[in-house]
PDB file of C-alpha atoms in Angstrom:
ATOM      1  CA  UNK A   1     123.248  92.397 137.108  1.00 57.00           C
ATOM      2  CA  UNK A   2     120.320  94.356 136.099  1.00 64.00           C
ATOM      3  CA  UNK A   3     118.366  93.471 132.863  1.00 68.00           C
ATOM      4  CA  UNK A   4     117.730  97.180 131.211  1.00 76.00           C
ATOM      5  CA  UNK A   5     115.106  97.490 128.966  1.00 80.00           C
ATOM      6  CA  UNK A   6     115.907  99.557 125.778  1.00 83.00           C
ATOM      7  CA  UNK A   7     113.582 102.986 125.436  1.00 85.00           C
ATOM      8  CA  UNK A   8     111.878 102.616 122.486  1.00 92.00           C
ATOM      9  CA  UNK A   9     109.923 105.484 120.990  1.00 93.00           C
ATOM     10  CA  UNK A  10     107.518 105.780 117.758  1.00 94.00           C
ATOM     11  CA  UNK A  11     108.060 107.840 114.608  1.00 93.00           C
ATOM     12  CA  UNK A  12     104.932 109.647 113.748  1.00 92.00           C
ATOM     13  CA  UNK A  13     105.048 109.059 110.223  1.00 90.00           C
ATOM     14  CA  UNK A  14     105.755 105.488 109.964  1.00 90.00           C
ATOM     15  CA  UNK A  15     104.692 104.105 113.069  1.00 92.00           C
ATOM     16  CA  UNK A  16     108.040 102.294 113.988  1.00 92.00           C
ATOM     17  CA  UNK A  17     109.508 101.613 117.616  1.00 94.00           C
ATOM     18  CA  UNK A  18     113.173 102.462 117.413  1.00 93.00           C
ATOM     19  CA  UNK A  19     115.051 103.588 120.214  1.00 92.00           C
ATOM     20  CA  UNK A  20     115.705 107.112 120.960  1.00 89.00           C
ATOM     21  CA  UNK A  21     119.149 107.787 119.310  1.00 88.00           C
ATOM     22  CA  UNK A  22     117.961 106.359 115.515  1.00 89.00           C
ATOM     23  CA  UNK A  23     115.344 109.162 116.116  1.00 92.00           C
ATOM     24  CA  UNK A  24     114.992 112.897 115.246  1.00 92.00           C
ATOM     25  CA  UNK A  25     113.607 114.848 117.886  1.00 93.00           C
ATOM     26  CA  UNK A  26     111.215 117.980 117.114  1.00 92.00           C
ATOM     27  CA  UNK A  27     108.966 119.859 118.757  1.00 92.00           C
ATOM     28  CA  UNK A  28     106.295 122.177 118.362  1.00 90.00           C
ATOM     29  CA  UNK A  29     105.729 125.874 119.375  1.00 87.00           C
ATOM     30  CA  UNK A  30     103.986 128.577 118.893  1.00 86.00           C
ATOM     31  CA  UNK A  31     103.650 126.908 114.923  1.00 85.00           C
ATOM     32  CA  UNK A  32     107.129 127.252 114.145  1.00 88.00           C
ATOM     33  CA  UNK A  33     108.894 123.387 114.194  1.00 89.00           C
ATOM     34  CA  UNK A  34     112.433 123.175 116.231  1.00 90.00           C
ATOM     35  CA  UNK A  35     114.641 120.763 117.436  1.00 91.00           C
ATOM     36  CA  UNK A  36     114.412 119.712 120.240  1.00 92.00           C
ATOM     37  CA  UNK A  37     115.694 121.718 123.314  1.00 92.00           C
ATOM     38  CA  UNK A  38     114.403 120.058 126.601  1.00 91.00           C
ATOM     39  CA  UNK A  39     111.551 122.269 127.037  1.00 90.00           C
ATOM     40  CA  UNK A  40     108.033 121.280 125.796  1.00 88.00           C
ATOM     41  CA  UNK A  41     106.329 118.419 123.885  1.00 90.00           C
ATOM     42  CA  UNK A  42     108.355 116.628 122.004  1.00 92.00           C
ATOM     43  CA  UNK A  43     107.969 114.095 118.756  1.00 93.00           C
ATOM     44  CA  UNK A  44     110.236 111.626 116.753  1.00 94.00           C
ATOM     45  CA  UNK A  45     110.787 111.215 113.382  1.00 92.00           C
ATOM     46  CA  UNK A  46     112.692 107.959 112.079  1.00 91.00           C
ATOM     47  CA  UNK A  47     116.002 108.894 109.270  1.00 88.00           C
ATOM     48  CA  UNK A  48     114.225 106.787 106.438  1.00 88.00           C
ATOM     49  CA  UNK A  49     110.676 108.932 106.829  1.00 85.00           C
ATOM     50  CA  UNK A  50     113.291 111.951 106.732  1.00 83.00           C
ATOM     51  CA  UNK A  51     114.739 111.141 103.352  1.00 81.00           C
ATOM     52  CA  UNK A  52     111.786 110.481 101.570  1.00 80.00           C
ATOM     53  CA  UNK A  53     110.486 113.584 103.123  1.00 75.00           C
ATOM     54  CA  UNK A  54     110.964 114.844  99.551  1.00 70.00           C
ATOM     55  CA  UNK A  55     108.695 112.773  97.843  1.00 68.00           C
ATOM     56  CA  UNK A  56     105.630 114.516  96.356  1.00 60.00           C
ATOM     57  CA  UNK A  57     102.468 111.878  96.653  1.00 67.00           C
ATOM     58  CA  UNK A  58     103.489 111.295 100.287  1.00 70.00           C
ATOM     59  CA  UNK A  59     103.551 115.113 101.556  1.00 76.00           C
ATOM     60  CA  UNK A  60      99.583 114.592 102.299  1.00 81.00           C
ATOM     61  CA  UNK A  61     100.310 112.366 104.608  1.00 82.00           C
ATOM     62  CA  UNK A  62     103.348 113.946 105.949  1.00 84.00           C
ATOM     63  CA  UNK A  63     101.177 117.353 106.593  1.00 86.00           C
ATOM     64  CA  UNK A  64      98.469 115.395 108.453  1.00 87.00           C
ATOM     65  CA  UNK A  65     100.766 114.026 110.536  1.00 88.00           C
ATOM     66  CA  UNK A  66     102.446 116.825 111.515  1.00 88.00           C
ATOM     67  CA  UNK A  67      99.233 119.014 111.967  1.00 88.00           C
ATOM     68  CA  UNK A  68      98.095 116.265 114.760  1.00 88.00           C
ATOM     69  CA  UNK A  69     100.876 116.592 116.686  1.00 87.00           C
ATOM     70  CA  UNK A  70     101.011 120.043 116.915  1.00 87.00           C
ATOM     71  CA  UNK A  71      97.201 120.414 117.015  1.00 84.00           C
ATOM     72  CA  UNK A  72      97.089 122.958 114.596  1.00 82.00           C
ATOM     73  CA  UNK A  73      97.330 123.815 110.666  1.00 80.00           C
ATOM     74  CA  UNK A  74     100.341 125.524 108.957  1.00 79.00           C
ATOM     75  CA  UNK A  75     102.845 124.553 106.272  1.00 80.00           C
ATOM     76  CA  UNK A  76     105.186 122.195 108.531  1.00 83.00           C
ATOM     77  CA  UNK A  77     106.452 120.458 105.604  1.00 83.00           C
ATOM     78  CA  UNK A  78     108.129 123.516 104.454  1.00 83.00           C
ATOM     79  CA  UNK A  79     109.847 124.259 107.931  1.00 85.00           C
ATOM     80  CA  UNK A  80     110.596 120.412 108.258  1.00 86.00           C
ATOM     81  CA  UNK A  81     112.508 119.980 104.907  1.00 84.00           C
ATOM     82  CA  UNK A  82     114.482 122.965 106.280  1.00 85.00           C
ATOM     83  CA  UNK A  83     115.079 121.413 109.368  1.00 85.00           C
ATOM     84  CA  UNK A  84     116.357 118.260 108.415  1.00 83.00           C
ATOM     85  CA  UNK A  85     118.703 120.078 105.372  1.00 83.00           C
ATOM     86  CA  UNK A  86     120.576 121.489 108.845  1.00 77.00           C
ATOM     87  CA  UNK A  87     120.589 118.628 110.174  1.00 73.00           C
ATOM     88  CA  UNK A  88     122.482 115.628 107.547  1.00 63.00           C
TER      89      UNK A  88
END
């Protein structure tokens, strides 16, 4: 039998390897944050770093975060926090 190798991918917030279905997938485009939809650059975000998403002395680091992966500067928080309310 084959020995398969779990995919492990990073969340951008917390730095943690998890494998892909612990994950959120986003993306970026156009500045305007998505899910996922197999089209495009793509980044993970872990479920713990998605709950405490609300917490106010961390949104600094949440925003530069975000505004490195999608190489630009907007309010991504904002769109995030609506994001993830669709998604629990």
């Amino acid at each position: 039998m084959a020995n398969l190798k779990k995919i492990l991918r990073t969340c951008i917030f917390c730095r943690a390897k998890l494998e892909q279905k612990e994950l959120i997938r986003l993306k970026c485009l156009n500045k305007k944050l998505s899910l996922y939809d197999n089209f495009g650059r793509s980044f993970y975000i872990c479920k713990p770093c998605s709950l405490s998403l609300d917490n106010v002395k961390d949104s600094k680091r949440y925003e530069k975060s975000l505004c490195k992966e999608c190489k630009n500067k907007d309010e991504y928080v904002i769109q995030l926090k609506e994001i993830l309310t669709d998604v629990r």
